[in-house]
mmCIF file of C-alpha atoms in Angstrom:
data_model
loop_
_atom_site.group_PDB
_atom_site.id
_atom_site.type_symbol
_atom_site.label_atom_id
_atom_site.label_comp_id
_atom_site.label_asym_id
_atom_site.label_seq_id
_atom_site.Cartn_x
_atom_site.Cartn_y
_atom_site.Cartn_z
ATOM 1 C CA UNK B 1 226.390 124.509 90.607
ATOM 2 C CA UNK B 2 223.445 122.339 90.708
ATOM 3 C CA UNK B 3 221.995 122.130 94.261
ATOM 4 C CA UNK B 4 223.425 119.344 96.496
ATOM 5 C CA UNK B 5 219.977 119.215 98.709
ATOM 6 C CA UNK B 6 216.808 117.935 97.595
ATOM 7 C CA UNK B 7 213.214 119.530 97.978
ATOM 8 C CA UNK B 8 211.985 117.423 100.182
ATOM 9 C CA UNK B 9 214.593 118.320 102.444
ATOM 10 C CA UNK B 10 214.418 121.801 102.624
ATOM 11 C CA UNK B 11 210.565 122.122 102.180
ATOM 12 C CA UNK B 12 210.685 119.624 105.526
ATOM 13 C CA UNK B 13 213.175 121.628 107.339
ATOM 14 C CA UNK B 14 211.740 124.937 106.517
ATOM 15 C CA UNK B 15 208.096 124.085 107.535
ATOM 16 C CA UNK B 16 209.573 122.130 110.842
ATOM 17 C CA UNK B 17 210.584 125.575 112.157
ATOM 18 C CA UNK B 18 207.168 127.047 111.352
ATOM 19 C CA UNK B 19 205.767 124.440 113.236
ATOM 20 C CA UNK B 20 208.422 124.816 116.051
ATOM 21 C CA UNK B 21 206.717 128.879 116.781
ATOM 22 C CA UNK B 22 209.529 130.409 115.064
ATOM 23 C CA UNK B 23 210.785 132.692 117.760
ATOM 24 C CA UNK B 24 208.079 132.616 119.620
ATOM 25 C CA UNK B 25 206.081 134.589 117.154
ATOM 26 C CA UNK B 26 204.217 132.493 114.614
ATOM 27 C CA UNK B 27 203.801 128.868 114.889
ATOM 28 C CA UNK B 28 202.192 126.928 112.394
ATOM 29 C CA UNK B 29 200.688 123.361 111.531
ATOM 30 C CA UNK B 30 201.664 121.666 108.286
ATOM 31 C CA UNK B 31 199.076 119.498 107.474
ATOM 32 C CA UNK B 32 199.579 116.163 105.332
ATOM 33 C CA UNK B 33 196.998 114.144 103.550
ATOM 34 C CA UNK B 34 198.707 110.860 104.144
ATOM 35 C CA UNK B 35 197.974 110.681 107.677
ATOM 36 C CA UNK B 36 194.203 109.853 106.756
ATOM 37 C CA UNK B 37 193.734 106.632 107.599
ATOM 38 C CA UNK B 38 190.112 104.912 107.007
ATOM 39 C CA UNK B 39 190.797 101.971 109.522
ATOM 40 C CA UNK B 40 190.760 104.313 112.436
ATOM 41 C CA UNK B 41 188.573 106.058 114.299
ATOM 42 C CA UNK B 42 189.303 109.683 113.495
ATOM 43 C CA UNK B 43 191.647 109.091 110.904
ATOM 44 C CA UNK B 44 194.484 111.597 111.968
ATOM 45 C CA UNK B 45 197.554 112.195 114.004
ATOM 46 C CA UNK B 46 198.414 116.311 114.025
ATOM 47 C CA UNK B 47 196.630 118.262 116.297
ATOM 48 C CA UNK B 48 194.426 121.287 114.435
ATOM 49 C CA UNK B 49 194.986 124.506 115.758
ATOM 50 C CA UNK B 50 192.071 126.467 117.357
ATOM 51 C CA UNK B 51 192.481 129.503 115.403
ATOM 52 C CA UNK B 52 194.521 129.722 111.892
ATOM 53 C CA UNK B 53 195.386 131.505 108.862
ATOM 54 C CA UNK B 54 196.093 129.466 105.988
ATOM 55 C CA UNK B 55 199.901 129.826 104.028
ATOM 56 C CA UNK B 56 200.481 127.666 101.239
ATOM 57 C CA UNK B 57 204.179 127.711 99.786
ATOM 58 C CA UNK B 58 206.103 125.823 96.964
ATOM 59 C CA UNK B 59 209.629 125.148 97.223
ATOM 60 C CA UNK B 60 212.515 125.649 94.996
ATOM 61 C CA UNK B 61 216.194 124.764 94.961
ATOM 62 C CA UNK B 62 218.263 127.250 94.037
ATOM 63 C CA UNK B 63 220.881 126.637 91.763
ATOM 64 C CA UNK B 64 224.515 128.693 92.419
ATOM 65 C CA UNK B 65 226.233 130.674 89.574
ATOM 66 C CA UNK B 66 229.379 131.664 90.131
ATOM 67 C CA UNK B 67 231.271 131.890 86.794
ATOM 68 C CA UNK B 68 231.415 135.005 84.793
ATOM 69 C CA UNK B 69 230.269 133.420 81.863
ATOM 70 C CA UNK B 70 226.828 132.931 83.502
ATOM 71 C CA UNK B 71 224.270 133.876 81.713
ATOM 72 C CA UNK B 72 222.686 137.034 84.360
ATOM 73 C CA UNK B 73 226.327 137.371 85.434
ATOM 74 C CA UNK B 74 225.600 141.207 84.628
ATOM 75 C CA UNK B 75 222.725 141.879 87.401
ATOM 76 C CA UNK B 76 225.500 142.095 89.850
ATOM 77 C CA UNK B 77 228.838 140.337 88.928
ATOM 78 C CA UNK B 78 229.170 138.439 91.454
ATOM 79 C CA UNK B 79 227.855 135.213 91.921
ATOM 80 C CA UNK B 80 223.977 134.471 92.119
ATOM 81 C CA UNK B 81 221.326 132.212 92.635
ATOM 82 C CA UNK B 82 218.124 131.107 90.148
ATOM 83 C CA UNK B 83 214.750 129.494 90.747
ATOM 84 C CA UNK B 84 213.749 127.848 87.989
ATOM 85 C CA UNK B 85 209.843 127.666 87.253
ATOM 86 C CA UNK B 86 208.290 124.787 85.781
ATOM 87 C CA UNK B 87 207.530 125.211 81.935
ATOM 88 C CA UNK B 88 204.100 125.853 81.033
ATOM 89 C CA UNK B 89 204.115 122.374 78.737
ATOM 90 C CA UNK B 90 204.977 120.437 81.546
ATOM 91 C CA UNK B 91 202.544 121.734 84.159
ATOM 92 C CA UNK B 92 199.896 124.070 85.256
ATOM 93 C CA UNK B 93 201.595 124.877 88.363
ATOM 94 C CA UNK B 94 202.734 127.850 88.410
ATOM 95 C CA UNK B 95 199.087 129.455 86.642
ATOM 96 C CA UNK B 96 197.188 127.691 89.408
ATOM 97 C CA UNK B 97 199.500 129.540 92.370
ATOM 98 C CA UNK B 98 198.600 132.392 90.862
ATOM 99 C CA UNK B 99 194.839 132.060 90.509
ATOM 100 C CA UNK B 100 194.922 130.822 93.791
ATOM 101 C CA UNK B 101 196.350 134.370 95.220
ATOM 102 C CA UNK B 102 194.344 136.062 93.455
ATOM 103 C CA UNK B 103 191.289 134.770 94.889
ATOM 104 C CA UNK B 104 193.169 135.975 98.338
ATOM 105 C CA UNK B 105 195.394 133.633 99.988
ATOM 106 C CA UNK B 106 198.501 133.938 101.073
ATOM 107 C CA UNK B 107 200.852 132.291 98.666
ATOM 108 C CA UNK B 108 204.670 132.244 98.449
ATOM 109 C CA UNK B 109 207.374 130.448 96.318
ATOM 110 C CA UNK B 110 210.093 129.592 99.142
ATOM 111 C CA UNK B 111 214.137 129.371 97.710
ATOM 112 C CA UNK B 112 217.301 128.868 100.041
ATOM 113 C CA UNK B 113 219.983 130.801 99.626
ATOM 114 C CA UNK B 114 222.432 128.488 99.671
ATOM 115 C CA UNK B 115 222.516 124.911 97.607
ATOM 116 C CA UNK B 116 224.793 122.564 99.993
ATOM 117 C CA UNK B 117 224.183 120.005 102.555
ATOM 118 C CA UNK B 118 226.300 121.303 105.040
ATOM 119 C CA UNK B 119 224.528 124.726 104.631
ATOM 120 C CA UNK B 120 221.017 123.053 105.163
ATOM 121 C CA UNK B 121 222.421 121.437 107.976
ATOM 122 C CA UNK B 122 223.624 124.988 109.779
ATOM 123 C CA UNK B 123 220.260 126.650 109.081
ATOM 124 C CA UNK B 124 218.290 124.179 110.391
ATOM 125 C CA UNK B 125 220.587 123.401 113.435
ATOM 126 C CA UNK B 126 220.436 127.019 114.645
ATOM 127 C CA UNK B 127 216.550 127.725 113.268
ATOM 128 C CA UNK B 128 217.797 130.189 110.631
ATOM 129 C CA UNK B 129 215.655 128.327 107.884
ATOM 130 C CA UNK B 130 213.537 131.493 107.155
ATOM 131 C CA UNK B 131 216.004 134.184 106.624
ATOM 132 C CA UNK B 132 218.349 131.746 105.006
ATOM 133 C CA UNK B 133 215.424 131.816 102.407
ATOM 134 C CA UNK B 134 214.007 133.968 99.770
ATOM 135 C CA UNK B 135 210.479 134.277 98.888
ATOM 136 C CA UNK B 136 208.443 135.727 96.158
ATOM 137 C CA UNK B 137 204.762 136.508 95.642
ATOM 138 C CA UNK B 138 203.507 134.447 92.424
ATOM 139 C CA UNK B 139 201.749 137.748 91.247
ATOM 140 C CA UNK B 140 204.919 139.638 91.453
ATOM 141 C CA UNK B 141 206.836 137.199 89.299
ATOM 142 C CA UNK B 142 203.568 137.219 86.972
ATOM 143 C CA UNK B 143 202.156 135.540 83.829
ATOM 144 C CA UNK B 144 204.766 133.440 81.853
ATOM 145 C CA UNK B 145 204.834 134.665 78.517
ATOM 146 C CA UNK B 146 204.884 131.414 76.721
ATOM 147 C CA UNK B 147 205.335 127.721 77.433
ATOM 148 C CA UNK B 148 209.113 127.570 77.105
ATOM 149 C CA UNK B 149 211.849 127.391 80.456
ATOM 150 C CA UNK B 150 211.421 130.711 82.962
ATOM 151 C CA UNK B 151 213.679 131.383 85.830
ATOM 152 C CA UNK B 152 214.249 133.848 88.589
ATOM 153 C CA UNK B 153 217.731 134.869 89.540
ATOM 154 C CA UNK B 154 218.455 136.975 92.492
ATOM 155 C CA UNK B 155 221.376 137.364 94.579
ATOM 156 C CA UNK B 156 221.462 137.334 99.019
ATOM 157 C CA UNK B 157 221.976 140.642 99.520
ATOM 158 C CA UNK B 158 219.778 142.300 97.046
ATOM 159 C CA UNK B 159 215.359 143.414 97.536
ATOM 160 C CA UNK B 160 215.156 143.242 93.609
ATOM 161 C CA UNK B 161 215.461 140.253 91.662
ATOM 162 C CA UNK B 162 214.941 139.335 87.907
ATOM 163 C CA UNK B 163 212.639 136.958 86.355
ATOM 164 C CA UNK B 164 213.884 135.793 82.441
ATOM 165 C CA UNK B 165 212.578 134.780 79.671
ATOM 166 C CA UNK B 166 212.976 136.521 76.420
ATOM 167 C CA UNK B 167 212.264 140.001 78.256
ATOM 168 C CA UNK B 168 213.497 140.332 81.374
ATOM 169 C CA UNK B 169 211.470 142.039 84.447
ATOM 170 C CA UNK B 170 212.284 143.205 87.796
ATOM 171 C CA UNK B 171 210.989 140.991 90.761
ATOM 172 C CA UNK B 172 210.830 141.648 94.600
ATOM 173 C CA UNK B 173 213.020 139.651 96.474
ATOM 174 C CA UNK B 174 210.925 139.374 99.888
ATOM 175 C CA UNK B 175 214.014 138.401 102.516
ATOM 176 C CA UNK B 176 212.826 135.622 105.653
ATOM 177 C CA UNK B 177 212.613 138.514 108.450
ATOM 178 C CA UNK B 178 210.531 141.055 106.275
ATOM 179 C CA UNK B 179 208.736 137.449 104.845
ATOM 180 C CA UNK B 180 207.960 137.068 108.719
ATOM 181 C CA UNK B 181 206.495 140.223 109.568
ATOM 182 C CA UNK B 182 203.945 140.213 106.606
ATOM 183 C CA UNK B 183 203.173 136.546 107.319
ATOM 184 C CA UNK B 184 202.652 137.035 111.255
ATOM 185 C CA UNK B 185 200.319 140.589 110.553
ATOM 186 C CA UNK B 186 198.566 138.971 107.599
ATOM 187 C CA UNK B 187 198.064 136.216 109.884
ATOM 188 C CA UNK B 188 196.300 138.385 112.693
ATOM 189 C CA UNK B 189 193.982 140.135 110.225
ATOM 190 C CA UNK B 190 193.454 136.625 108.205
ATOM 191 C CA UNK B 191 192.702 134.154 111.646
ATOM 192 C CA UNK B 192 189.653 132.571 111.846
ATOM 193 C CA UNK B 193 188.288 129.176 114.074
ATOM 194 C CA UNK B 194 189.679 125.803 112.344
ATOM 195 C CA UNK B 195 186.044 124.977 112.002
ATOM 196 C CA UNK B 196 184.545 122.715 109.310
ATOM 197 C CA UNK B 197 183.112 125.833 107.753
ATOM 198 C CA UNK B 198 186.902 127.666 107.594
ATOM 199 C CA UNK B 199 187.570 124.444 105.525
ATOM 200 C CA UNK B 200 185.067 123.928 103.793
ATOM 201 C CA UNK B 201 185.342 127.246 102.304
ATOM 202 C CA UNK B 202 188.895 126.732 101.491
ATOM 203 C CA UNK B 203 187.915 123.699 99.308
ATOM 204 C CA UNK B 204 185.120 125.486 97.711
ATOM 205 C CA UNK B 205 187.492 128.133 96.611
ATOM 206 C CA UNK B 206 190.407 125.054 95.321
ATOM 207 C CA UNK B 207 187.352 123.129 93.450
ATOM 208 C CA UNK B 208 186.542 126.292 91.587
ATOM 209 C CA UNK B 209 190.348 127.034 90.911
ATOM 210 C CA UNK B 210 190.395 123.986 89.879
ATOM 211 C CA UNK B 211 187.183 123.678 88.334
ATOM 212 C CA UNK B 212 188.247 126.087 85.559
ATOM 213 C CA UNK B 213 192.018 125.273 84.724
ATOM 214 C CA UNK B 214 191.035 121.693 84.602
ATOM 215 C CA UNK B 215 188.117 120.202 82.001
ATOM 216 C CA UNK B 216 186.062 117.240 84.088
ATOM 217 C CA UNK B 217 188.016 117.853 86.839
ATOM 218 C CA UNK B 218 184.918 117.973 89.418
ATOM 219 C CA UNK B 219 183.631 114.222 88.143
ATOM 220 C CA UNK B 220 186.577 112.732 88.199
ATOM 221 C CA UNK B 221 187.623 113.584 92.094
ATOM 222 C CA UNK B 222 184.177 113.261 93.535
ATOM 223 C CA UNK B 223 185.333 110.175 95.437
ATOM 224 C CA UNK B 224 188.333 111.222 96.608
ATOM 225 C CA UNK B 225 186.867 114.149 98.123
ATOM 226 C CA UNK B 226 184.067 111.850 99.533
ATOM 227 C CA UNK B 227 187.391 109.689 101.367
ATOM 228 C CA UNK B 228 188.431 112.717 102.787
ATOM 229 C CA UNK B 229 184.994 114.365 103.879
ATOM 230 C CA UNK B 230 184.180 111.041 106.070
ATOM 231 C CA UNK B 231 186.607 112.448 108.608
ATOM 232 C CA UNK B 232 185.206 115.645 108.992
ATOM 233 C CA UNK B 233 187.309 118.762 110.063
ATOM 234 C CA UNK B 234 190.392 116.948 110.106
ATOM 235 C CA UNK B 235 189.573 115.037 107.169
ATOM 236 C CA UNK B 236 188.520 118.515 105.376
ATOM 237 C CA UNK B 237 192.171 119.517 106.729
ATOM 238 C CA UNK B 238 193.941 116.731 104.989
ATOM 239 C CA UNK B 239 191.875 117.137 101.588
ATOM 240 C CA UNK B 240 193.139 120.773 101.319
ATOM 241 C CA UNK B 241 196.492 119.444 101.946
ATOM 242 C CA UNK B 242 195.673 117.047 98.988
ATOM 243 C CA UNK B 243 194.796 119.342 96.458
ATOM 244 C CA UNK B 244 197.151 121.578 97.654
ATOM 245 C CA UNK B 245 200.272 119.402 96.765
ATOM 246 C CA UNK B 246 198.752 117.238 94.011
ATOM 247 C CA UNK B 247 197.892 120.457 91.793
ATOM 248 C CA UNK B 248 199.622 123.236 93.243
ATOM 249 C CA UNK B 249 202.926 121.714 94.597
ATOM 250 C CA UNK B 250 202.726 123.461 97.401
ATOM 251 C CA UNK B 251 202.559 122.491 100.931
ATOM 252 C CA UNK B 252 199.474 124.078 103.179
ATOM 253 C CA UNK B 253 200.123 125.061 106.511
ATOM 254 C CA UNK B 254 197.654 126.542 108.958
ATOM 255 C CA UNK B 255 199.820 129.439 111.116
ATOM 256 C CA UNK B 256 198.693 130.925 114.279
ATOM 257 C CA UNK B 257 200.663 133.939 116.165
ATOM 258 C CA UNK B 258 201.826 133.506 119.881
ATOM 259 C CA UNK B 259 199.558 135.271 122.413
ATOM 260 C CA UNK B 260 202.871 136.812 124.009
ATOM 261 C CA UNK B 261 200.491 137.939 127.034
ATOM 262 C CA UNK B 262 199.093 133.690 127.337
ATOM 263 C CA UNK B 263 202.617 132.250 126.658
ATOM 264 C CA UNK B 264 204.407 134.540 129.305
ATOM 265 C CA UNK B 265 201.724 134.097 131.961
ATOM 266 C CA UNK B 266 202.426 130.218 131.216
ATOM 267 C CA UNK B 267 205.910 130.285 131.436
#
């Protein structure tokens, strides 16, 4: 079955309960270039976080199996879900996500695990967004082998799922409350002040991501970097945003833990 939700959807609802402190354990800013605005003074509506980690995650429907006659009906007989990764002739994407962890961020594909409205609907209504989601780590899913259609196929209740092409290869399935734990630790280890120099330093890193996947790629964005860079730190903010979804589909969000001490003295 082909999934009755779009991404938008889901990628919205998904990072609305980051930003929401899921649980009261990680909280997190999604930050989104189109709220620069040049005829204002500042430019910018979200409020930056004092102290942040970055995340950056794509989205991906899943897509629902349940006939026998599917093709990785044998992984568990039963039905299934798969991700499908965008083809090599058709986009960089998925080469750039993993360059981009490799260099040390903290980058996840993001798939629900379940394809209908109604379903979307239930998660988000009772904040179960993250566990009704799968994730997995670009570098565990790996190169693709050639520039023809990939996929990853996993099922709910499994840690292990498959990526396909030709050869097959094991993947780990990272489920939303284990996803949670290494995001909210990383997140402690990785926090730093929102500064301009936190940011600029992320778009250092991008431009020479960028720099090498892409020939000319530094003279032809000078400008819009130079739009951006007028607003400062929250202008810096919404660039990385900008790069972030215009070459690596992925949205950028800048998490923080909850101080459990400060927020219980407060309440």
């Amino acid at each position: 079955m082909n999934p009755l939700i779009s991404e938008f959807s889901y990628g919205y609802a998904l990072t609305e309960e980051l930003a929401a402190g899921y649980r009261n354990t990680l909280r997190g800013a999604p930050v989104f270039p189109s709220l620069i605005d040049e005829g204002r003074s500042g430019g910018y509506d979200v409020e930056l976080p004092i102290l942040g980690a970055p995340l950056f995650l794509q989205f991906k429907l899943s897509h629902y199996l349940k006939k026998s006659s599917a093709l990785e009906w044998y992984h568990w007989n039963r039905p299934y879900f798969r991700m499908h990764l965008r083809p090599l002739r058709h986009s960089r994407q998925h080469n750039l996500l993993l360059s981009w962890e490799e260099v040390g961020n903290e980058v996840y594909y993001a798939s629900p695990m379940f394809y209908h409205a109604e379903e979307l609907n239930a998660a988000y209504s009772g904040r179960m967004m993250v566990e009704s989601s799968a994730f997995f780590r670009p570098q565990d899913i790996g190169p693709l082998p050639d520039v023809e259609q990939h996929c990853v196929v996993f099922h709910p209740s499994g840690t292990v799922a498959y990526f396909h092409s030709e050869d097959e290869r094991p993947v780990q399935l990272i489920h939303g409350k284990e996803w949670l734990e290494r995001v909210f630790f990383g997140a402690k280890q990785r926090m730093s002040e929102v500064s301009l120099e936190m940011l600029n330093e992320l778009v250092t890193s991008m431009h020479n991501v960028l720099f090498e996947a892409i020939p000319g790629w530094k003279r032809q964005h000078r400008e819009t970097f130079d739009r951006f860079a007028r607003h400062e730190k929250r202008g810096l903010a919404a660039y990385v945003s900008y790069l972030a979804r215009t070459y690596y589909d992925s949205q950028f969000v800048l998490i923080s833990p909850f101080d459990k001490t400060t927020e219980s003295e407060q309440g």
